[in-house]
mmCIF file of C-alpha atoms in Angstrom:
data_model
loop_
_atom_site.group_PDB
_atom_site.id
_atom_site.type_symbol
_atom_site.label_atom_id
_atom_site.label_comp_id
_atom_site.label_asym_id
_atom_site.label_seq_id
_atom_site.Cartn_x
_atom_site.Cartn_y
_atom_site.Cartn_z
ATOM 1 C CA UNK A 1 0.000 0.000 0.000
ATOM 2 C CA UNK A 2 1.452 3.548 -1.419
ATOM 3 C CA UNK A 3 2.547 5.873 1.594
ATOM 4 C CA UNK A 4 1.226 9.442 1.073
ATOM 5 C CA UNK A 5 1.351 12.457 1.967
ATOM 6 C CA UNK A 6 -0.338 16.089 0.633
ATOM 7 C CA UNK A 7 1.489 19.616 1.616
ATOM 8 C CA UNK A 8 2.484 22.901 0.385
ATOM 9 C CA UNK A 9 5.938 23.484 -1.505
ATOM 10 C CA UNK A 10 7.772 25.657 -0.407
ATOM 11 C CA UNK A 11 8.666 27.762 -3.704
ATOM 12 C CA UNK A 12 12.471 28.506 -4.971
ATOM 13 C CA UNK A 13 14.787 29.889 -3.889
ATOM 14 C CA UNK A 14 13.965 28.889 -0.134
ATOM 15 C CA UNK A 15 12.683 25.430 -0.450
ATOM 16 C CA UNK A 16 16.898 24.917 -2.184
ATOM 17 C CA UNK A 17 18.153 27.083 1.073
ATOM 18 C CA UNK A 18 16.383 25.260 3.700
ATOM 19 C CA UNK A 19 17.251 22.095 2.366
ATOM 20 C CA UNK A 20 21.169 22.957 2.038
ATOM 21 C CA UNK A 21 20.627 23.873 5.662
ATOM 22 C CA UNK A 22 19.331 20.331 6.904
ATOM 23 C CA UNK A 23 22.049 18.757 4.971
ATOM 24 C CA UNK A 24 24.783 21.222 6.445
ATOM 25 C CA UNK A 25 23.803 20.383 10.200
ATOM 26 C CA UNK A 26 23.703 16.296 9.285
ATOM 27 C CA UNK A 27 20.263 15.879 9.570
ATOM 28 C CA UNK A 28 19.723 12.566 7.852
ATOM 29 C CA UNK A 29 15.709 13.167 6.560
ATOM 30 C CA UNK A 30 17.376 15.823 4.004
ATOM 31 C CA UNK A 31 17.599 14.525 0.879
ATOM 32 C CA UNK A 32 14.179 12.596 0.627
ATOM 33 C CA UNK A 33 12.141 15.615 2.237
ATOM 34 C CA UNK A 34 11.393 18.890 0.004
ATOM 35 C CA UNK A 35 11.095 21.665 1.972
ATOM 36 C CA UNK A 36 6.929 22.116 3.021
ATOM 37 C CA UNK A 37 4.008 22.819 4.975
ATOM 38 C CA UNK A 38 2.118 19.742 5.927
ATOM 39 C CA UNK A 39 -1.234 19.255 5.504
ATOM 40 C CA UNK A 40 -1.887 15.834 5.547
ATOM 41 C CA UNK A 41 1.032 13.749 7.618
ATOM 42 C CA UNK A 42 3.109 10.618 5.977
ATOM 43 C CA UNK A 43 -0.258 8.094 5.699
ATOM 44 C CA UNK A 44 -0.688 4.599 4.575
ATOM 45 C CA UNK A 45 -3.565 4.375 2.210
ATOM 46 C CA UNK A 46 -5.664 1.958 -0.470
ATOM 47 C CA UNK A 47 -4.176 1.838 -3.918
ATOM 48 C CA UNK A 48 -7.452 3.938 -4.849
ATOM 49 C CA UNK A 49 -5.321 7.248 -5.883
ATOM 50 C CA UNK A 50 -7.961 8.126 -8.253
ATOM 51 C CA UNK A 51 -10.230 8.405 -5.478
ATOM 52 C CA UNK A 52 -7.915 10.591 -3.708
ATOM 53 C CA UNK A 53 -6.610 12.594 -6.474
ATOM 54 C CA UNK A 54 -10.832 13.596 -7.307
ATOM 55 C CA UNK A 55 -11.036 14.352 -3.240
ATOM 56 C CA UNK A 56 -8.162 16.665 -2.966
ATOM 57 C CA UNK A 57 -9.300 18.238 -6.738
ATOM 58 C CA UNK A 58 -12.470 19.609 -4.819
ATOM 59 C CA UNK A 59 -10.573 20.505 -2.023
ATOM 60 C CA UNK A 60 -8.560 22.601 -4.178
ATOM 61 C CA UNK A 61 -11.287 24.138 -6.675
ATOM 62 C CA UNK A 62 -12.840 25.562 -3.661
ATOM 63 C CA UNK A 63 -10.049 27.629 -1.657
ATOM 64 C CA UNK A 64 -8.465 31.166 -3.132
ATOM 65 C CA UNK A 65 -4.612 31.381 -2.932
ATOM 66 C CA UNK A 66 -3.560 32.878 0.087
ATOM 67 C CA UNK A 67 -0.363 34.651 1.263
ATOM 68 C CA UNK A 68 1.969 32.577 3.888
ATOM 69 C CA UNK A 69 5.269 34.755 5.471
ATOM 70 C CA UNK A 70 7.502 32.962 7.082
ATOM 71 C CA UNK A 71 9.486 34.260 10.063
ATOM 72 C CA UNK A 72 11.574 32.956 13.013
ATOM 73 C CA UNK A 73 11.853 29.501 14.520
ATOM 74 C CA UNK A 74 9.974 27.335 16.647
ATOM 75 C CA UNK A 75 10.116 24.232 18.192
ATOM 76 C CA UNK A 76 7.924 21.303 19.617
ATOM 77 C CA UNK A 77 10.760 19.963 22.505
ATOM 78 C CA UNK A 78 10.536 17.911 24.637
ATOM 79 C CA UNK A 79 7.412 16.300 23.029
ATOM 80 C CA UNK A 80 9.062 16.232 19.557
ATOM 81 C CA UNK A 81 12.774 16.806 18.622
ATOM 82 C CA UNK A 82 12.098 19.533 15.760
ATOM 83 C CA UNK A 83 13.127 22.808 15.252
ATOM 84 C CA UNK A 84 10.705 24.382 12.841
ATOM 85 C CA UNK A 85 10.564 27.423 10.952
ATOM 86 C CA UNK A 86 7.433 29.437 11.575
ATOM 87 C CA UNK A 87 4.176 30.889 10.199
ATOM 88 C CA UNK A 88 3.754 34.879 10.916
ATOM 89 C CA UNK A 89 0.960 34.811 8.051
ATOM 90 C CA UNK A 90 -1.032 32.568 6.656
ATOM 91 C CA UNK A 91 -1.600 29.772 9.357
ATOM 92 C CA UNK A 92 -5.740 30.293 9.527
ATOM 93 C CA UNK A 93 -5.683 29.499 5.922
ATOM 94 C CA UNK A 94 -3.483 26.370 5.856
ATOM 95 C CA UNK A 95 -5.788 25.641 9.374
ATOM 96 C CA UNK A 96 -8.580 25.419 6.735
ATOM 97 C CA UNK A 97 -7.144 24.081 3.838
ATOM 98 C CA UNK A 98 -5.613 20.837 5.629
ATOM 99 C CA UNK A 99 -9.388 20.341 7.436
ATOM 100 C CA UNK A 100 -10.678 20.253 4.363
ATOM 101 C CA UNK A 101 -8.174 17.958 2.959
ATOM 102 C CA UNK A 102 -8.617 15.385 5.567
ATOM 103 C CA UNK A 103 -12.240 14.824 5.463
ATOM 104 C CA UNK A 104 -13.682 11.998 3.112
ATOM 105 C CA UNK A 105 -10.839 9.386 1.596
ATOM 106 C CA UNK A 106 -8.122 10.831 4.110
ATOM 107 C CA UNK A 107 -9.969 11.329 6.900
ATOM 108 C CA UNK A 108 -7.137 10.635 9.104
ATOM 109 C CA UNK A 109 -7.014 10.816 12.896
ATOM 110 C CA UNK A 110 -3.611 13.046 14.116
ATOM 111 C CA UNK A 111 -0.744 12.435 16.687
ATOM 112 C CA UNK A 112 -1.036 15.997 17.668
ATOM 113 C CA UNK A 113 -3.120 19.035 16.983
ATOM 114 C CA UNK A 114 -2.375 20.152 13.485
ATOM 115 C CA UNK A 115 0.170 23.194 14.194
ATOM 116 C CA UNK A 116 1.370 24.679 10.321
ATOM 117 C CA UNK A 117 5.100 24.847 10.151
ATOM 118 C CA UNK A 118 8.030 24.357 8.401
ATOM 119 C CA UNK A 119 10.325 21.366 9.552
ATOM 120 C CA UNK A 120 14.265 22.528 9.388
ATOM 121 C CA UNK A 121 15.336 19.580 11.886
ATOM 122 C CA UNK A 122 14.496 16.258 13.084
ATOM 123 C CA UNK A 123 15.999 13.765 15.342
ATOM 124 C CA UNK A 124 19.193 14.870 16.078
ATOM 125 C CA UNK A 125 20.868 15.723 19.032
ATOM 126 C CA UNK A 126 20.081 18.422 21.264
ATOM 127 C CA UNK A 127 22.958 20.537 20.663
ATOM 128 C CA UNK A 128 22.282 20.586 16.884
ATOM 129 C CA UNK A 129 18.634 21.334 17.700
ATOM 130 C CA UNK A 130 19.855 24.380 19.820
ATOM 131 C CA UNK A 131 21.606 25.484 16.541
ATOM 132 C CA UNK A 132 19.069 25.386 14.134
ATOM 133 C CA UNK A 133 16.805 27.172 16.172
ATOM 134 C CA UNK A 134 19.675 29.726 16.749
ATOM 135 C CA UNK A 135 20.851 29.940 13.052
ATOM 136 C CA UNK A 136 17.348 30.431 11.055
ATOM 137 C CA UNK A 137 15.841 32.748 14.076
ATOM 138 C CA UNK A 138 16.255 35.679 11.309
ATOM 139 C CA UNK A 139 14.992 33.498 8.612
ATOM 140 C CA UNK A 140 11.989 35.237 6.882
ATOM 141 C CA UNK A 141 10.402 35.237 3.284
ATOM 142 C CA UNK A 142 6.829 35.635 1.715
ATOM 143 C CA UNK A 143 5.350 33.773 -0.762
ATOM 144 C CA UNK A 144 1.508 33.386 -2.446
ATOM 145 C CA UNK A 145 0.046 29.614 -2.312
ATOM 146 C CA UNK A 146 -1.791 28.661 -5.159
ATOM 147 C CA UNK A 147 -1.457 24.769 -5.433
ATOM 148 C CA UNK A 148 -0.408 22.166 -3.016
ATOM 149 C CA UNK A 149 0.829 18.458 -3.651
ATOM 150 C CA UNK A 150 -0.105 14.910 -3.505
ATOM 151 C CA UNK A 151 3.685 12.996 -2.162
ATOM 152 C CA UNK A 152 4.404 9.858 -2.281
ATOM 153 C CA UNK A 153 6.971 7.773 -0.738
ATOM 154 C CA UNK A 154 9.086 5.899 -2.848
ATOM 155 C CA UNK A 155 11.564 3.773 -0.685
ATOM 156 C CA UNK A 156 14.820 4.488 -2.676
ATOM 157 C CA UNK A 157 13.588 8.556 -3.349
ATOM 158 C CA UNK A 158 11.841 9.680 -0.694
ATOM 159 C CA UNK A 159 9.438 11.725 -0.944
ATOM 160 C CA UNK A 160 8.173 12.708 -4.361
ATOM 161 C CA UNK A 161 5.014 15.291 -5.939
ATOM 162 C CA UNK A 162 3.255 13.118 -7.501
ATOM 163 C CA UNK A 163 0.444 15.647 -8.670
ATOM 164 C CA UNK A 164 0.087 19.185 -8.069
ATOM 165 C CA UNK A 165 -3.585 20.598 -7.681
ATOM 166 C CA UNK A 166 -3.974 24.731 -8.453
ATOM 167 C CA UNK A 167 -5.870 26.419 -5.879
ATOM 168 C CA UNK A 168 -9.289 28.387 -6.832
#
């Protein structure tokens, strides 16, 4: 059974800058994971794509683009080890977006309450966790949202768009 997952990209040239940043501090997740903001977590699921490909097309037909700005870092220690970069703008609307995704076909229960963000390290040690939040607390960029992807895990890969569905 395919392994999916639906977000938003992160668009050039920060998605290529955040990336070079997990791989500079080691952290091992960094070449399979494109930089994003996830609205449907890594999820086992049917083969039925078609069926979930129509879902999130409706999902998508029915929100406007919106406006995300990204600013300063985060993190969800002790529960989780992640350092995240954050939303300043933009979080109701990716609140909405990824409720509306997981209704029907991937109605899926979550770990924890859906929090948008921007992962920039995972599982490492708490000294290099320290860092990252140190070293991308002046991160900041802006960017307009008008699609969002279906991933899918591919064992060698890692994660891969697999179909890209235009907002509005």
């Amino acid at each position: 059974m395919p392994v999916i997952g639906v977000a938003v990209a992160i668009p050039e040239p920060w998605a290529a800058e955040l990336v070079g940043y997990r791989h500079r501090i080691g952290d091992p997740t960094a070449a399979g994971v494109p930089s994003h903001i996830t609205l449907i977590p890594p999820t086992e699921v049917a083969d039925d794509l078609a069926g979930i490909e129509a879902h999130l097309e409706r999902v998508a037909s029915k929100v406007a683009p919106f406006r995300v700005h990204l600013r300063g870092t985060g993190t969800f220690r002790p529960v989780s080890p992640v350092v995240f970069v954050s939303l300043a703008e933009g979080i109701s609307q990716c609140e909405q977006l990824a409720d509306a995704v997981r209704r029907g076909p991937l109605a899926v229960d979550l770990d924890y309450p859906y929090h948008p963000h921007v992962t920039v390290a995972h599982h490492l040690d708490d000294p290099t966790l320290d860092a990252a939040f140190d070293d991308l607390a002046g991160f900041e960029c802006a960017f307009d949202v008008t699609d969002f992807h279906l991933y899918v895990h591919h064992e060698q890969e890692g994660w891969r768009s697999s179909r890209t569905f235009p907002l509005g």
